[in-house]
Coordinates of C-alpha atoms in Angstrom, one line a residue:
M1 CA -31.3 -111.1 40.0
S2 CA -27.7 -111.0 39.7
A3 CA -25.8 -107.9 37.5
L4 CA -26.4 -108.0 34.1
P5 CA -23.4 -109.1 31.7
S6 CA -21.8 -106.6 29.1
Q7 CA -23.8 -108.2 26.1
F8 CA -26.0 -110.8 25.2
K9 CA -27.0 -112.9 21.9
L10 CA -30.2 -112.5 20.4
P11 CA -32.1 -115.8 19.4
D12 CA -32.2 -116.4 15.7
L13 CA -36.0 -115.7 15.3
L14 CA -36.2 -115.3 11.3
S15 CA -34.8 -118.9 11.0
T16 CA -38.1 -120.4 12.7
C17 CA -40.4 -118.1 11.3
P18 CA -41.3 -119.6 7.7
L19 CA -43.6 -116.8 6.7
K20 CA -42.9 -114.5 3.6
D21 CA -42.0 -111.2 4.2
G22 CA -43.1 -108.0 2.1
T23 CA -43.0 -104.2 1.7
N24 CA -45.8 -102.1 0.6
P25 CA -45.5 -100.7 -2.9
T26 CA -47.2 -97.4 -2.0
Y27 CA -45.1 -96.8 1.4
K28 CA -42.7 -94.0 0.3
K29 CA -46.3 -91.6 -0.5
A30 CA -48.3 -92.9 2.6
A31 CA -45.4 -92.8 5.0
A32 CA -44.6 -89.2 3.8
E33 CA -48.4 -87.7 4.2
S34 CA -48.9 -89.5 7.7
R35 CA -45.5 -87.9 9.1
A36 CA -46.8 -84.7 7.5
W37 CA -50.2 -85.4 9.3
I38 CA -48.7 -86.0 12.7
G39 CA -46.2 -83.6 12.2
S40 CA -48.5 -80.4 11.7
Y41 CA -49.9 -80.9 15.3
N42 CA -46.4 -80.5 16.9
M43 CA -46.3 -82.8 19.7
F44 CA -42.8 -83.7 20.2
A45 CA -40.0 -81.8 21.4
D46 CA -36.8 -81.9 19.4
R47 CA -35.5 -85.3 21.6
K48 CA -38.7 -87.5 20.9
R49 CA -39.2 -86.1 17.1
A50 CA -35.6 -87.4 16.4
F51 CA -37.3 -90.6 17.7
F52 CA -40.2 -90.8 15.8
I53 CA -38.4 -90.0 13.0
Q54 CA -35.8 -92.7 13.6
G55 CA -38.2 -95.3 14.5
Q56 CA -39.7 -95.6 11.0
N57 CA -43.2 -96.7 12.5
E58 CA -44.6 -96.2 8.6
L59 CA -42.0 -99.0 7.4
L60 CA -43.1 -101.3 10.3
C61 CA -46.7 -100.9 8.3
S62 CA -45.2 -101.2 4.9
H63 CA -44.0 -105.0 6.1
V64 CA -46.6 -105.6 8.4
Y65 CA -49.6 -104.2 5.8
C66 CA -47.9 -105.6 2.9
Y67 CA -51.0 -106.2 1.1
A68 CA -53.1 -103.3 1.9
G69 CA -54.3 -100.9 -0.4
Y70 CA -52.8 -97.1 -0.6
E71 CA -56.0 -95.4 1.6
Q72 CA -56.0 -98.4 3.9
L73 CA -52.1 -98.2 4.4
R74 CA -52.0 -94.6 4.8
T75 CA -54.6 -95.1 7.6
T76 CA -52.5 -98.0 9.7
C77 CA -49.4 -95.5 9.1
D78 CA -51.9 -92.8 11.1
F79 CA -52.8 -95.4 13.5
V80 CA -49.2 -96.7 14.6
N81 CA -48.3 -93.1 14.9
L82 CA -50.8 -92.2 17.1
L83 CA -50.1 -94.7 19.3
F84 CA -46.7 -93.4 19.5
V85 CA -48.1 -90.4 20.9
V86 CA -50.0 -92.1 23.6
D87 CA -47.2 -94.2 24.2
E88 CA -44.2 -91.7 24.3
V89 CA -46.7 -89.5 26.6
S90 CA -47.7 -92.2 29.0
D91 CA -44.3 -93.5 29.6
E92 CA -43.5 -90.4 31.3
Q93 CA -46.6 -89.9 33.2
S94 CA -47.7 -91.6 36.6
G95 CA -50.7 -94.3 36.7
E96 CA -53.1 -91.7 37.3
D97 CA -52.2 -89.7 34.5
A98 CA -51.3 -92.3 32.0
R99 CA -55.1 -93.2 32.6
A100 CA -56.3 -89.7 31.9
T101 CA -54.7 -89.4 28.8
G102 CA -55.7 -92.7 27.5
Q103 CA -59.6 -91.8 28.6
V104 CA -59.0 -89.0 25.9
F105 CA -57.9 -91.5 23.4
V106 CA -60.9 -93.8 24.0
N107 CA -63.2 -91.1 24.2
A108 CA -62.7 -89.3 20.9
M109 CA -62.6 -92.4 19.5
K110 CA -65.5 -93.9 20.9
Y111 CA -68.0 -91.2 20.6
A112 CA -68.9 -89.2 17.7
D113 CA -69.5 -85.6 19.6
W114 CA -66.7 -85.9 22.3
H115 CA -63.9 -83.1 22.1
D116 CA -61.9 -81.7 24.8
G117 CA -59.9 -79.3 22.7
S118 CA -56.5 -81.2 22.9
K119 CA -53.9 -82.4 20.3
L120 CA -54.3 -86.0 21.3
A121 CA -58.1 -85.6 20.6
K122 CA -57.7 -84.1 17.2
L123 CA -55.6 -86.6 16.1
T124 CA -57.8 -89.4 17.2
K125 CA -60.9 -87.7 15.8
D126 CA -58.6 -87.9 12.8
F127 CA -58.0 -91.3 12.4
R128 CA -61.6 -91.7 13.3
A129 CA -62.8 -90.3 10.4
R130 CA -60.7 -92.7 8.3
F131 CA -61.2 -95.7 9.8
L132 CA -65.1 -95.5 10.0
R133 CA -65.1 -95.0 6.1
L134 CA -64.3 -98.4 5.3
A135 CA -64.7 -100.3 8.1
G136 CA -67.8 -103.1 9.0
P137 CA -70.0 -102.6 12.3
K138 CA -68.7 -105.4 14.0
N139 CA -65.3 -104.6 13.7
V140 CA -65.7 -101.3 14.8
A141 CA -66.9 -102.4 17.9
R142 CA -64.6 -104.5 18.7
F143 CA -61.9 -101.8 17.8
V144 CA -63.3 -99.4 20.3
A145 CA -63.5 -102.2 23.0
L146 CA -59.8 -102.9 22.2
C147 CA -59.1 -99.3 22.2
E148 CA -60.6 -99.3 25.8
S149 CA -58.5 -102.5 27.0
Y150 CA -55.4 -100.9 25.9
T151 CA -55.8 -97.6 27.6
A152 CA -56.4 -99.5 30.7
C153 CA -53.5 -101.7 30.6
V154 CA -51.3 -98.9 29.7
G155 CA -52.3 -97.3 32.9
K156 CA -51.6 -100.3 34.9
E157 CA -48.2 -100.4 33.5
A158 CA -47.5 -96.9 34.5
E159 CA -48.7 -97.7 38.0
L160 CA -46.5 -100.9 38.0
R161 CA -43.5 -98.4 36.7
E162 CA -44.1 -96.3 39.8
S163 CA -44.2 -99.1 42.2
S164 CA -40.9 -100.7 40.4
Q165 CA -43.1 -104.1 40.5
V166 CA -42.5 -106.8 38.1
L167 CA -45.4 -109.0 37.5
G168 CA -45.3 -112.8 37.4
V169 CA -45.4 -114.8 33.7
K170 CA -49.2 -115.5 34.3
E171 CA -50.4 -112.2 34.8
F172 CA -48.1 -110.5 32.4
I173 CA -48.9 -112.2 29.5
P174 CA -52.6 -110.8 29.5
L175 CA -51.1 -107.1 30.0
R176 CA -48.6 -107.6 27.3
R177 CA -51.3 -108.5 24.9
Q178 CA -53.2 -105.0 25.5
N179 CA -50.5 -102.7 26.1
S180 CA -48.3 -103.8 23.1
A181 CA -51.5 -102.5 20.9
V182 CA -51.0 -105.7 19.0
L183 CA -54.5 -106.6 19.1
L184 CA -55.8 -103.2 17.8
C185 CA -53.1 -103.8 14.8
F186 CA -54.6 -107.2 14.3
S187 CA -58.2 -105.4 14.1
L188 CA -57.0 -103.1 11.3
V189 CA -56.6 -106.3 9.1
E190 CA -60.4 -106.9 9.2
Y191 CA -60.2 -102.7 7.9
I192 CA -57.8 -103.2 5.2
L193 CA -59.3 -106.6 3.9
G194 CA -62.8 -105.2 3.8
I195 CA -64.3 -107.7 5.9
D196 CA -66.1 -107.8 8.9
L197 CA -66.1 -111.0 10.7
D198 CA -68.9 -112.6 13.4
D199 CA -68.1 -112.5 17.0
E200 CA -68.5 -116.4 16.8
V201 CA -65.3 -116.6 15.0
Y202 CA -63.3 -114.6 18.0
R203 CA -65.1 -117.5 20.0
D204 CA -63.3 -120.7 17.9
E205 CA -60.7 -122.6 19.5
N206 CA -58.5 -122.9 16.4
F207 CA -58.8 -119.4 15.3
L208 CA -58.0 -118.1 18.9
N209 CA -55.2 -120.4 19.2
A210 CA -53.4 -119.3 15.8
Y211 CA -54.5 -115.7 17.0
W212 CA -52.8 -115.7 20.5
A213 CA -50.2 -117.4 19.1
A214 CA -49.2 -114.8 16.5
C215 CA -49.7 -111.9 19.3
D216 CA -47.3 -113.5 21.7
H217 CA -44.9 -113.9 19.0
V218 CA -44.8 -110.2 18.1
C219 CA -44.9 -109.1 21.9
W220 CA -42.1 -111.6 23.2
A221 CA -39.9 -110.6 19.8
N222 CA -40.4 -107.1 20.3
D223 CA -39.4 -107.6 24.0
V224 CA -36.3 -109.4 23.3
Y225 CA -35.4 -106.9 20.8
S226 CA -36.1 -103.9 22.6
Y227 CA -35.1 -104.9 26.1
D228 CA -31.0 -103.1 25.6
M229 CA -32.4 -99.9 24.9
E230 CA -35.3 -100.1 27.6
Q231 CA -32.6 -101.4 30.4
S232 CA -30.9 -98.3 29.3
K233 CA -33.9 -96.2 30.6
G234 CA -34.9 -97.7 33.5
L235 CA -38.1 -99.0 31.5
S236 CA -37.5 -102.9 31.5
N237 CA -39.5 -103.9 34.0
N238 CA -42.3 -104.0 31.5
N239 CA -40.8 -106.9 28.9
I240 CA -41.2 -110.4 29.2
V241 CA -37.3 -110.6 29.7
T242 CA -37.4 -109.2 33.2
V243 CA -40.4 -111.0 33.8
L244 CA -38.9 -114.2 32.8
M245 CA -35.3 -113.7 34.6
E246 CA -37.4 -112.5 38.0
E247 CA -39.5 -115.8 38.2
N248 CA -37.2 -118.4 36.8
H249 CA -34.2 -116.8 38.3
T250 CA -32.1 -117.4 34.9
S251 CA -29.3 -115.5 33.2
L252 CA -29.9 -112.9 30.6
Q253 CA -28.6 -115.1 27.6
D254 CA -30.5 -118.2 29.1
T255 CA -33.6 -116.2 29.2
S256 CA -33.1 -115.0 25.6
D257 CA -32.4 -118.5 24.6
Y258 CA -35.7 -119.7 26.0
I259 CA -37.7 -116.6 24.4
G260 CA -36.2 -118.2 21.3
E261 CA -37.6 -121.6 21.8
K262 CA -41.2 -120.2 22.9
C263 CA -41.5 -118.1 19.7
A264 CA -40.5 -121.0 17.5
E265 CA -43.2 -122.8 19.5
F266 CA -45.7 -120.1 18.8
V267 CA -44.7 -120.2 14.8
Q268 CA -45.8 -123.9 15.2
I269 CA -49.3 -123.5 17.1
Y270 CA -50.3 -120.8 14.5
L271 CA -49.3 -122.8 11.3
T272 CA -51.3 -126.1 13.1
S273 CA -53.9 -124.2 14.1
K274 CA -54.5 -122.0 11.2
K275 CA -54.3 -125.1 8.8
R276 CA -57.3 -126.7 11.5
L277 CA -59.3 -123.9 11.1
S278 CA -62.9 -125.4 10.1
P279 CA -63.8 -124.3 6.7
S280 CA -67.7 -123.5 8.2
L281 CA -66.2 -120.4 9.5
G282 CA -65.9 -118.9 6.3
P283 CA -63.1 -118.1 3.7
D284 CA -62.8 -114.3 5.6
A285 CA -61.5 -116.0 9.0
A286 CA -59.2 -117.8 7.0
L287 CA -57.9 -114.9 5.5
F288 CA -57.7 -112.9 8.2
L289 CA -55.3 -115.7 10.1
E290 CA -53.2 -115.4 7.0
S291 CA -52.9 -112.3 6.9
I292 CA -51.9 -111.9 10.7
G293 CA -48.8 -113.6 9.7
S294 CA -47.3 -110.8 8.1
W295 CA -47.2 -109.3 11.3
M296 CA -45.1 -112.3 12.6
I297 CA -42.5 -111.9 9.9
G298 CA -42.6 -108.2 9.1
N299 CA -41.9 -107.3 12.6
L300 CA -38.8 -109.6 12.7
A301 CA -37.9 -107.8 9.7
W302 CA -38.4 -103.9 10.4
S303 CA -36.8 -104.6 13.8
F304 CA -33.1 -104.7 11.9
E305 CA -34.3 -102.0 9.4
T306 CA -34.6 -99.2 11.7
S307 CA -32.4 -97.7 14.0
R308 CA -35.2 -97.9 16.9
Y309 CA -33.7 -100.8 18.8
F310 CA -30.1 -100.9 18.2
G311 CA -28.7 -97.5 17.1
S312 CA -26.6 -97.6 14.3
R313 CA -25.6 -101.1 14.4
H314 CA -28.7 -102.5 13.9
L315 CA -27.3 -103.9 10.7
E316 CA -24.2 -105.7 12.4
V317 CA -26.6 -106.9 15.1
K318 CA -28.6 -108.7 12.3
E319 CA -25.6 -110.3 11.2
T320 CA -24.3 -111.3 14.5
G321 CA -26.9 -111.4 16.9
I322 CA -24.4 -109.9 19.4
V323 CA -26.3 -106.9 21.4
V324 CA -24.0 -104.7 23.5
L325 CA -25.9 -103.5 26.5
R326 CA -25.6 -99.8 27.0
P327 CA -24.9 -97.7 30.4
R328 CA -28.3 -97.0 32.3
E329 CA -28.7 -93.5 31.2
L330 CA -28.9 -90.3 33.7
P331 CA -31.6 -88.1 33.2
E332 CA -29.6 -85.0 32.4
D333 CA -27.7 -87.2 29.6
S334 CA -30.5 -89.0 28.5
S335 CA -31.3 -86.3 25.8
S336 CA -27.4 -86.3 24.3
S337 CA -27.4 -90.3 23.8
D338 CA -30.4 -90.6 21.7
S339 CA -29.2 -89.9 18.2
D340 CA -27.0 -93.8 18.1
E341 CA -29.3 -95.4 20.4
E342 CA -32.6 -95.3 18.9

């Protein structure tokens, strides 16, 4: 792969996603309470705390769960903030340590009486209590299984990072679907809607086509938007942009353009498969698919409202599509450059 250019243009993903974005009217209250909750555990050093605040995870929830009631939105904010903790901790760990961190999260989520006394376990237990209050048994079982898959793939990501290995596209896609936590976030949709889908729904071809297309749209959009931030930190190997450039021997701009084409394709697969869903699966299956569409459009809208990916230039980037690549950070300089970057 040749040296990176100084800038590239993002694909116009908003123009190819004809879904309706919204925001949740209870966002400010839920966000404040969730932020205070996670802040009470004092999990972050100053640099990480600044990144956490600037990322506005709760605003993402407002977009992608715009239809949620207050209690449900608060729970989703708690979960996304909990994932931030797991992700930020594991990003700096070896494969072995990342797996150990993930196991704390899984055990605390899976077993009522398990506790190792760690802050991560306490955070997870708090979320677990809120989630179990309203979630159905089949939803809970699938959610816990996805927690296990997520942590296994986060551990795998850390191992690949240690060895500086870039997977091929075929291997990368299933890993990214899991370590992105998008499937876990989709699982919360059942909790929000008060439904408990039968397992057979998740085996239906049209349902799965729409489900995977929505997931891939969120993952690929996130990766092209976050690419500059990740390459500046040396963390871009777990990104579809790098994977495609390595496998196809394409430039950054050609790869960005290709991702735009693929995301448009994902949208069409989602819309077509949703229309083809058999009424025999029941109205809840159709409602679920309709609702995960909010993740597709909401993720796009949020990415330009926050400084997480494009720093203080996020509104300019939304207008022009031009991302000027940041230089690679040196470890000793990283703490001083975060304020504008994330």
